[in-house]
PDB file of C-alpha atoms and ligand atoms in Angstrom:
ATOM      1  CA  MET A  11      22.479  53.123  81.362  1.00  0.00           C
ATOM      2  CA  VAL A  12      24.954  54.516  83.843  1.00  0.00           C
ATOM      3  CA  PHE A  13      28.466  53.108  84.088  1.00  0.00           C
ATOM      4  CA  GLU A  14      30.510  54.048  87.142  1.00  0.00           C
ATOM      5  CA  SER A  15      34.075  52.866  86.697  1.00  0.00           C
ATOM      6  CA  LYS A  16      35.314  50.131  89.002  1.00  0.00           C
ATOM      7  CA  HIS A  17      38.887  50.365  87.729  1.00  0.00           C
ATOM      8  CA  PRO A  18      41.542  50.760  90.460  1.00  0.00           C
ATOM      9  CA  LEU A  19      43.593  53.187  88.326  1.00  0.00           C
ATOM     10  CA  VAL A  20      40.520  55.383  87.892  1.00  0.00           C
ATOM     11  CA  LYS A  21      39.818  55.373  91.620  1.00  0.00           C
ATOM     12  CA  HIS A  22      43.439  56.198  92.470  1.00  0.00           C
ATOM     13  CA  LYS A  23      43.716  59.039  89.967  1.00  0.00           C
ATOM     14  CA  LEU A  24      40.307  60.488  90.831  1.00  0.00           C
ATOM     15  CA  THR A  25      41.356  60.722  94.477  1.00  0.00           C
ATOM     16  CA  LEU A  26      44.459  62.711  93.501  1.00  0.00           C
ATOM     17  CA  LEU A  27      42.324  64.916  91.257  1.00  0.00           C
ATOM     18  CA  ARG A  28      39.994  65.867  94.094  1.00  0.00           C
ATOM     19  CA  LYS A  29      42.775  67.013  96.455  1.00  0.00           C
ATOM     20  CA  SER A  30      42.840  70.792  96.925  1.00  0.00           C
ATOM     21  CA  SER A  31      46.649  70.672  96.896  1.00  0.00           C
ATOM     22  CA  THR A  32      46.792  69.221  93.339  1.00  0.00           C
ATOM     23  CA  GLU A  33      48.140  72.096  91.241  1.00  0.00           C
ATOM     24  CA  PRO A  34      46.881  72.853  87.677  1.00  0.00           C
ATOM     25  CA  LYS A  35      49.727  71.031  85.864  1.00  0.00           C
ATOM     26  CA  LYS A  36      49.097  67.794  87.747  1.00  0.00           C
ATOM     27  CA  PHE A  37      45.339  68.357  87.544  1.00  0.00           C
ATOM     28  CA  ARG A  38      45.499  68.570  83.728  1.00  0.00           C
ATOM     29  CA  GLU A  39      47.637  65.418  83.583  1.00  0.00           C
ATOM     30  CA  LEU A  40      45.097  63.520  85.690  1.00  0.00           C
ATOM     31  CA  VAL A  41      42.117  64.770  83.638  1.00  0.00           C
ATOM     32  CA  ARG A  42      43.880  63.577  80.493  1.00  0.00           C
ATOM     33  CA  GLU A  43      44.702  60.143  81.957  1.00  0.00           C
ATOM     34  CA  LEU A  44      41.252  59.628  83.465  1.00  0.00           C
ATOM     35  CA  ALA A  45      39.634  60.588  80.163  1.00  0.00           C
ATOM     36  CA  MET A  46      41.677  57.917  78.366  1.00  0.00           C
ATOM     37  CA  LEU A  47      40.747  55.236  80.885  1.00  0.00           C
ATOM     38  CA  LEU A  48      37.050  56.135  80.782  1.00  0.00           C
ATOM     39  CA  CYS A  49      37.076  56.309  77.000  1.00  0.00           C
ATOM     40  CA  TYR A  50      38.543  52.814  76.911  1.00  0.00           C
ATOM     41  CA  GLU A  51      35.519  51.620  78.889  1.00  0.00           C
ATOM     42  CA  ALA A  52      33.010  53.736  76.931  1.00  0.00           C
ATOM     43  CA  THR A  53      34.172  52.440  73.534  1.00  0.00           C
ATOM     44  CA  ALA A  54      34.023  48.739  74.397  1.00  0.00           C
ATOM     45  CA  GLU A  55      31.042  48.221  72.082  1.00  0.00           C
ATOM     46  CA  LEU A  56      32.283  50.008  68.963  1.00  0.00           C
ATOM     47  CA  GLY A  57      31.696  48.056  65.780  1.00  0.00           C
ATOM     48  CA  LEU A  58      34.457  46.224  63.914  1.00  0.00           C
ATOM     49  CA  LYS A  59      34.797  44.806  60.460  1.00  0.00           C
ATOM     50  CA  ALA A  60      36.975  41.827  59.657  1.00  0.00           C
ATOM     51  CA  ILE A  61      40.042  42.529  57.536  1.00  0.00           C
ATOM     52  CA  THR A  62      43.272  40.728  56.768  1.00  0.00           C
ATOM     53  CA  VAL A  63      46.781  42.179  56.907  1.00  0.00           C
ATOM     54  CA  GLU A  64      50.163  40.902  55.846  1.00  0.00           C
ATOM     55  CA  SER A  65      52.599  40.420  58.714  1.00  0.00           C
ATOM     56  CA  PRO A  66      56.259  39.559  57.995  1.00  0.00           C
ATOM     57  CA  MET A  67      55.265  35.941  58.716  1.00  0.00           C
ATOM     58  CA  GLY A  68      52.077  35.659  56.691  1.00  0.00           C
ATOM     59  CA  THR A  69      48.450  36.679  56.425  1.00  0.00           C
ATOM     60  CA  ALA A  70      46.682  37.568  59.695  1.00  0.00           C
ATOM     61  CA  ALA A  71      42.968  37.948  60.326  1.00  0.00           C
ATOM     62  CA  GLY A  72      42.320  41.291  61.981  1.00  0.00           C
ATOM     63  CA  SER A  73      39.748  43.987  62.652  1.00  0.00           C
ATOM     64  CA  GLU A  74      39.179  47.626  61.827  1.00  0.00           C
ATOM     65  CA  LEU A  75      36.856  50.170  63.429  1.00  0.00           C
ATOM     66  CA  VAL A  76      33.860  50.853  61.214  1.00  0.00           C
ATOM     67  CA  ASP A  77      32.265  53.934  62.800  1.00  0.00           C
ATOM     68  CA  THR A  78      33.365  57.512  62.304  1.00  0.00           C
ATOM     69  CA  ILE A  79      33.840  58.928  65.777  1.00  0.00           C
ATOM     70  CA  GLY A  80      33.406  62.483  66.988  1.00  0.00           C
ATOM     71  CA  LEU A  81      34.763  63.950  70.213  1.00  0.00           C
ATOM     72  CA  ILE A  82      32.514  66.735  71.482  1.00  0.00           C
ATOM     73  CA  PRO A  83      34.193  68.637  74.321  1.00  0.00           C
ATOM     74  CA  ILE A  84      31.962  71.086  76.175  1.00  0.00           C
ATOM     75  CA  LEU A  85      34.047  74.256  76.607  1.00  0.00           C
ATOM     76  CA  ARG A  86      35.924  74.931  78.499  1.00  0.00           C
ATOM     77  CA  ALA A  87      36.462  72.153  81.028  1.00  0.00           C
ATOM     78  CA  GLY A  88      35.865  69.386  78.467  1.00  0.00           C
ATOM     79  CA  LEU A  89      38.928  70.518  76.496  1.00  0.00           C
ATOM     80  CA  GLY A  90      41.280  68.746  78.893  1.00  0.00           C
ATOM     81  CA  MET A  91      39.660  65.418  78.067  1.00  0.00           C
ATOM     82  CA  VAL A  92      40.333  65.643  74.313  1.00  0.00           C
ATOM     83  CA  GLU A  93      44.065  65.166  73.747  1.00  0.00           C
ATOM     84  CA  GLY A  94      44.573  61.789  75.420  1.00  0.00           C
ATOM     85  CA  ILE A  95      41.521  60.260  73.777  1.00  0.00           C
ATOM     86  CA  TRP A  96      42.520  61.726  70.432  1.00  0.00           C
ATOM     87  CA  GLU A  97      45.916  60.061  70.651  1.00  0.00           C
ATOM     88  CA  MET A  98      44.171  56.695  70.917  1.00  0.00           C
ATOM     89  CA  MET A  99      41.725  57.534  68.106  1.00  0.00           C
ATOM     90  CA  PRO A 100      43.632  59.902  65.810  1.00  0.00           C
ATOM     91  CA  GLY A 101      40.989  59.629  63.107  1.00  0.00           C
ATOM     92  CA  ALA A 102      38.283  61.122  65.331  1.00  0.00           C
ATOM     93  CA  GLU A 103      36.743  64.482  64.441  1.00  0.00           C
ATOM     94  CA  VAL A 104      36.624  67.103  67.207  1.00  0.00           C
ATOM     95  CA  TRP A 105      33.609  69.428  67.354  1.00  0.00           C
ATOM     96  CA  HIS A 106      33.591  71.992  70.161  1.00  0.00           C
ATOM     97  CA  ILE A 107      30.420  73.139  71.871  1.00  0.00           C
ATOM     98  CA  GLY A 108      30.672  76.326  73.935  1.00  0.00           C
ATOM     99  CA  LEU A 109      28.359  76.524  76.937  1.00  0.00           C
ATOM    100  CA  PHE A 110      28.707  78.137  80.310  1.00  0.00           C
ATOM    101  CA  ARG A 111      26.452  77.792  83.292  1.00  0.00           C
ATOM    102  CA  ASP A 112      24.745  80.987  84.408  1.00  0.00           C
ATOM    103  CA  GLU A 113      25.805  81.258  88.061  1.00  0.00           C
ATOM    104  CA  ARG A 114      22.406  82.571  89.159  1.00  0.00           C
ATOM    105  CA  THR A 115      19.970  80.337  87.244  1.00  0.00           C
ATOM    106  CA  LEU A 116      22.376  77.369  86.764  1.00  0.00           C
ATOM    107  CA  LYS A 117      21.018  77.144  83.204  1.00  0.00           C
ATOM    108  CA  PRO A 118      23.467  76.615  80.320  1.00  0.00           C
ATOM    109  CA  VAL A 119      24.141  79.559  78.016  1.00  0.00           C
ATOM    110  CA  SER A 120      25.351  78.701  74.509  1.00  0.00           C
ATOM    111  CA  TYR A 121      28.192  80.758  72.974  1.00  0.00           C
ATOM    112  CA  TYR A 122      29.920  78.530  70.399  1.00  0.00           C
ATOM    113  CA  ASN A 123      28.678  75.976  67.894  1.00  0.00           C
ATOM    114  CA  LYS A 124      30.214  75.535  64.444  1.00  0.00           C
ATOM    115  CA  LEU A 125      28.667  72.194  63.527  1.00  0.00           C
ATOM    116  CA  PRO A 126      28.186  71.859  59.779  1.00  0.00           C
ATOM    117  CA  THR A 127      24.700  71.447  58.324  1.00  0.00           C
ATOM    118  CA  SER A 128      24.696  67.651  58.188  1.00  0.00           C
ATOM    119  CA  PRO A 129      26.233  65.181  60.619  1.00  0.00           C
ATOM    120  CA  THR A 130      29.681  63.896  59.660  1.00  0.00           C
ATOM    121  CA  ILE A 131      30.102  61.313  62.424  1.00  0.00           C
ATOM    122  CA  GLU A 132      28.328  58.169  63.523  1.00  0.00           C
ATOM    123  CA  VAL A 133      29.299  57.992  67.201  1.00  0.00           C
ATOM    124  CA  CYS A 134      29.528  61.119  69.373  1.00  0.00           C
ATOM    125  CA  LEU A 135      31.451  61.103  72.647  1.00  0.00           C
ATOM    126  CA  VAL A 136      30.382  64.148  74.665  1.00  0.00           C
ATOM    127  CA  LEU A 137      33.263  65.099  76.966  1.00  0.00           C
ATOM    128  CA  ASP A 138      32.788  67.136  80.147  1.00  0.00           C
ATOM    129  CA  PRO A 139      34.392  66.398  83.515  1.00  0.00           C
ATOM    130  CA  MET A 140      31.352  67.513  85.530  1.00  0.00           C
ATOM    131  CA  LEU A 141      27.711  66.403  85.322  1.00  0.00           C
ATOM    132  CA  ALA A 142      26.185  68.624  88.021  1.00  0.00           C
ATOM    133  CA  THR A 143      22.560  69.666  87.356  1.00  0.00           C
ATOM    134  CA  GLY A 144      22.943  68.011  83.953  1.00  0.00           C
ATOM    135  CA  GLY A 145      21.790  71.163  82.154  1.00  0.00           C
ATOM    136  CA  SER A 146      24.948  71.500  80.036  1.00  0.00           C
ATOM    137  CA  ALA A 147      24.956  67.828  79.036  1.00  0.00           C
ATOM    138  CA  VAL A 148      21.237  67.846  78.136  1.00  0.00           C
ATOM    139  CA  ALA A 149      21.685  71.028  76.063  1.00  0.00           C
ATOM    140  CA  THR A 150      24.662  69.497  74.219  1.00  0.00           C
ATOM    141  CA  VAL A 151      22.808  66.276  73.440  1.00  0.00           C
ATOM    142  CA  ASN A 152      19.846  68.377  72.227  1.00  0.00           C
ATOM    143  CA  ILE A 153      22.214  70.220  69.863  1.00  0.00           C
ATOM    144  CA  LEU A 154      23.712  66.950  68.585  1.00  0.00           C
ATOM    145  CA  LYS A 155      20.329  65.293  68.056  1.00  0.00           C
ATOM    146  CA  ASN A 156      18.963  68.376  66.248  1.00  0.00           C
ATOM    147  CA  TRP A 157      22.066  68.141  64.053  1.00  0.00           C
ATOM    148  CA  GLY A 158      21.090  64.551  63.213  1.00  0.00           C
ATOM    149  CA  ALA A 159      23.471  62.556  65.429  1.00  0.00           C
ATOM    150  CA  ARG A 160      21.966  59.278  66.577  1.00  0.00           C
ATOM    151  CA  ARG A 161      24.567  57.419  68.662  1.00  0.00           C
ATOM    152  CA  ILE A 162      25.705  59.606  71.541  1.00  0.00           C
ATOM    153  CA  LYS A 163      27.571  58.722  74.742  1.00  0.00           C
ATOM    154  CA  PHE A 164      28.428  61.005  77.653  1.00  0.00           C
ATOM    155  CA  VAL A 165      31.895  60.605  79.194  1.00  0.00           C
ATOM    156  CA  GLY A 166      32.597  62.530  82.402  1.00  0.00           C
ATOM    157  CA  LEU A 167      34.618  62.330  85.576  1.00  0.00           C
ATOM    158  CA  LEU A 168      32.204  63.179  88.386  1.00  0.00           C
ATOM    159  CA  ALA A 169      28.405  63.215  88.453  1.00  0.00           C
ATOM    160  CA  ALA A 170      25.770  64.265  90.950  1.00  0.00           C
ATOM    161  CA  PRO A 171      22.662  62.061  91.245  1.00  0.00           C
ATOM    162  CA  GLU A 172      20.595  65.075  90.083  1.00  0.00           C
ATOM    163  CA  GLY A 173      22.612  65.349  86.852  1.00  0.00           C
ATOM    164  CA  ILE A 174      22.340  61.635  86.132  1.00  0.00           C
ATOM    165  CA  GLU A 175      18.573  61.759  86.619  1.00  0.00           C
ATOM    166  CA  ASN A 176      18.184  64.852  84.440  1.00  0.00           C
ATOM    167  CA  LEU A 177      20.276  63.470  81.553  1.00  0.00           C
ATOM    168  CA  GLN A 178      18.678  60.033  81.741  1.00  0.00           C
ATOM    169  CA  SER A 179      15.133  61.358  81.747  1.00  0.00           C
ATOM    170  CA  ALA A 180      15.799  63.796  78.866  1.00  0.00           C
ATOM    171  CA  HIS A 181      17.867  61.293  76.841  1.00  0.00           C
ATOM    172  CA  PRO A 182      17.388  57.700  78.017  1.00  0.00           C
ATOM    173  CA  ASP A 183      19.258  56.427  74.946  1.00  0.00           C
ATOM    174  CA  VAL A 184      22.520  58.165  75.948  1.00  0.00           C
ATOM    175  CA  PRO A 185      24.795  55.972  78.095  1.00  0.00           C
ATOM    176  CA  ILE A 186      26.627  57.822  80.864  1.00  0.00           C
ATOM    177  CA  HIS A 187      30.214  56.818  81.703  1.00  0.00           C
ATOM    178  CA  VAL A 188      31.763  58.426  84.776  1.00  0.00           C
ATOM    179  CA  ALA A 189      34.573  57.765  87.220  1.00  0.00           C
ATOM    180  CA  GLN A 190      32.275  58.245  90.210  1.00  0.00           C
ATOM    181  CA  ILE A 191      28.789  59.344  91.243  1.00  0.00           C
ATOM    182  CA  ASP A 192      29.056  61.692  94.215  1.00  0.00           C
ATOM    183  CA  GLU A 193      26.615  62.400  97.051  1.00  0.00           C
ATOM    184  CA  ARG A 194      24.758  65.545  96.005  1.00  0.00           C
ATOM    185  CA  LEU A 195      24.764  69.117  94.741  1.00  0.00           C
ATOM    186  CA  ASN A 196      25.194  71.956  97.210  1.00  0.00           C
ATOM    187  CA  GLU A 197      22.996  75.081  97.291  1.00  0.00           C
ATOM    188  CA  ILE A 198      25.035  76.765  94.521  1.00  0.00           C
ATOM    189  CA  GLY A 199      24.987  73.754  92.216  1.00  0.00           C
ATOM    190  CA  TYR A 200      28.458  72.348  92.969  1.00  0.00           C
ATOM    191  CA  ILE A 201      29.074  68.633  93.292  1.00  0.00           C
ATOM    192  CA  VAL A 202      29.860  67.491  96.865  1.00  0.00           C
ATOM    193  CA  PRO A 203      32.436  66.271  97.737  1.00  0.00           C
ATOM    194  CA  GLY A 204      33.421  66.889  94.098  1.00  0.00           C
ATOM    195  CA  LEU A 205      36.624  68.632  93.141  1.00  0.00           C
ATOM    196  CA  GLY A 206      35.596  72.283  92.917  1.00  0.00           C
ATOM    197  CA  ASP A 207      35.495  74.115  89.588  1.00  0.00           C
ATOM    198  CA  ALA A 208      36.942  71.822  86.921  1.00  0.00           C
ATOM    199  CA  GLY A 209      37.562  74.673  84.465  1.00  0.00           C
ATOM    200  CA  ASP A 210      39.297  76.925  86.966  1.00  0.00           C
ATOM    201  CA  ARG A 211      41.445  74.093  88.297  1.00  0.00           C
ATOM    202  CA  GLN A 212      42.651  73.131  84.804  1.00  0.00           C
ATOM    203  CA  PHE A 213      43.266  76.621  83.524  1.00  0.00           C
ATOM    204  CA  GLY A 214      44.582  78.161  86.759  1.00  0.00           C
ATOM    205  CA  THR A 215      41.812  80.763  86.805  1.00  0.00           C
ATOM    206  CA  GLY A 216      40.293  80.037  90.210  1.00  0.00           C
TER     207      GLY A 216
HETATM  208  C1  PRP B   7      30.993  73.413  84.245  1.00  0.00           C
HETATM  209  C2  PRP B   7      31.276  72.014  83.761  1.00  0.00           C
HETATM  210  C3  PRP B   7      30.033  71.668  82.990  1.00  0.00           C
HETATM  211  C4  PRP B   7      28.962  72.377  83.766  1.00  0.00           C
HETATM  212  C5  PRP B   7      28.258  71.358  84.583  1.00  0.00           C
HETATM  213  O1  PRP B   7      31.213  74.341  83.253  1.00  0.00           O
HETATM  214  O2  PRP B   7      32.437  71.907  83.000  1.00  0.00           O
HETATM  215  O3  PRP B   7      30.073  72.116  81.640  1.00  0.00           O
HETATM  216  O4  PRP B   7      29.614  73.333  84.617  1.00  0.00           O
HETATM  217  O5  PRP B   7      27.193  71.902  85.232  1.00  0.00           O
HETATM  218  P1  PRP B   7      25.690  71.495  84.909  1.00  0.00           P
HETATM  219  O6  PRP B   7      25.649  69.995  84.852  1.00  0.00           O
HETATM  220  O7  PRP B   7      24.939  72.034  86.096  1.00  0.00           O
HETATM  221  O8  PRP B   7      25.282  72.136  83.630  1.00  0.00           O
HETATM  222  P2  PRP B   7      31.154  75.911  83.531  1.00  0.00           P
HETATM  223  O9  PRP B   7      29.785  76.452  83.257  1.00  0.00           O
HETATM  224  O10 PRP B   7      31.704  76.205  84.897  1.00  0.00           O
HETATM  225  O11 PRP B   7      32.060  76.508  82.409  1.00  0.00           O
HETATM  226  P3  PRP B   7      33.633  76.339  82.153  1.00  0.00           P
HETATM  227  O12 PRP B   7      33.879  74.925  81.786  1.00  0.00           O
HETATM  228  O13 PRP B   7      33.841  77.280  81.020  1.00  0.00           O
HETATM  229  O14 PRP B   7      34.375  76.751  83.390  1.00  0.00           O
HETATM  230  N1  URA B   8      30.967  72.671  87.473  1.00  0.00           N
HETATM  231  C1  URA B   8      32.146  72.436  88.094  1.00  0.00           C
HETATM  232  O1  URA B   8      33.214  72.740  87.548  1.00  0.00           O
HETATM  233  N2  URA B   8      32.125  71.859  89.306  1.00  0.00           N
HETATM  234  C2  URA B   8      30.983  71.510  89.921  1.00  0.00           C
HETATM  235  O2  URA B   8      31.031  70.953  91.043  1.00  0.00           O
HETATM  236  C3  URA B   8      29.767  71.769  89.274  1.00  0.00           C
HETATM  237  C4  URA B   8      29.793  72.351  88.032  1.00  0.00           C
END
């Protein structure tokens, strides 16, 4: 399943994010805000259990999240999506996966993974602003499934049709939540019209 956000705030902020004149400070702020909005949509089906609490006026029926949630940012660009989401779900565990895309082959190269032996979370939210060829997302989901994770969602900002197809065919059980699906990849694997290099634009390294 692919979910492209229809939310006006998402559309407005994504447009600002794309602009070449948006400097890194503003870019990071927008990545953080967009991540929160997309996470809100991506977590709409989380399970709840019924509880009661005492308000100053009496007993109220309420709900509590039942699943342990993990945020899995793909380094480095996924880092900017963590903080805002974490504020909304402070009990979430954060497990970093380090991958970079080889510029020549466009294949992901793994450089960091400190997952413990057995899974500690029930729902994994994989965070990466860009789903281009899909290689990095597929590799991350492979890592999580080999670890034993069963419920995995991908949350990103922009996707190319090629990346969507690749992730869906490798992992049809992983829902994809993005702000927008763009037209295509260019000859060097960048999303068009896209926003350029999401890591460089966040970290001021471009
Ligand atoms: C970018 C982006 C994704 C990947 C997407 O990372 O953040 O992880 O490319 O491309 P793919 O779908 O074709 O795999 P990059 O390799 O530039 O590393 P960085 O985040 O460290 O800059
Ligand atoms: N990674 C990026 O940061 N941008 C793209 O357009 C593709 C991959």
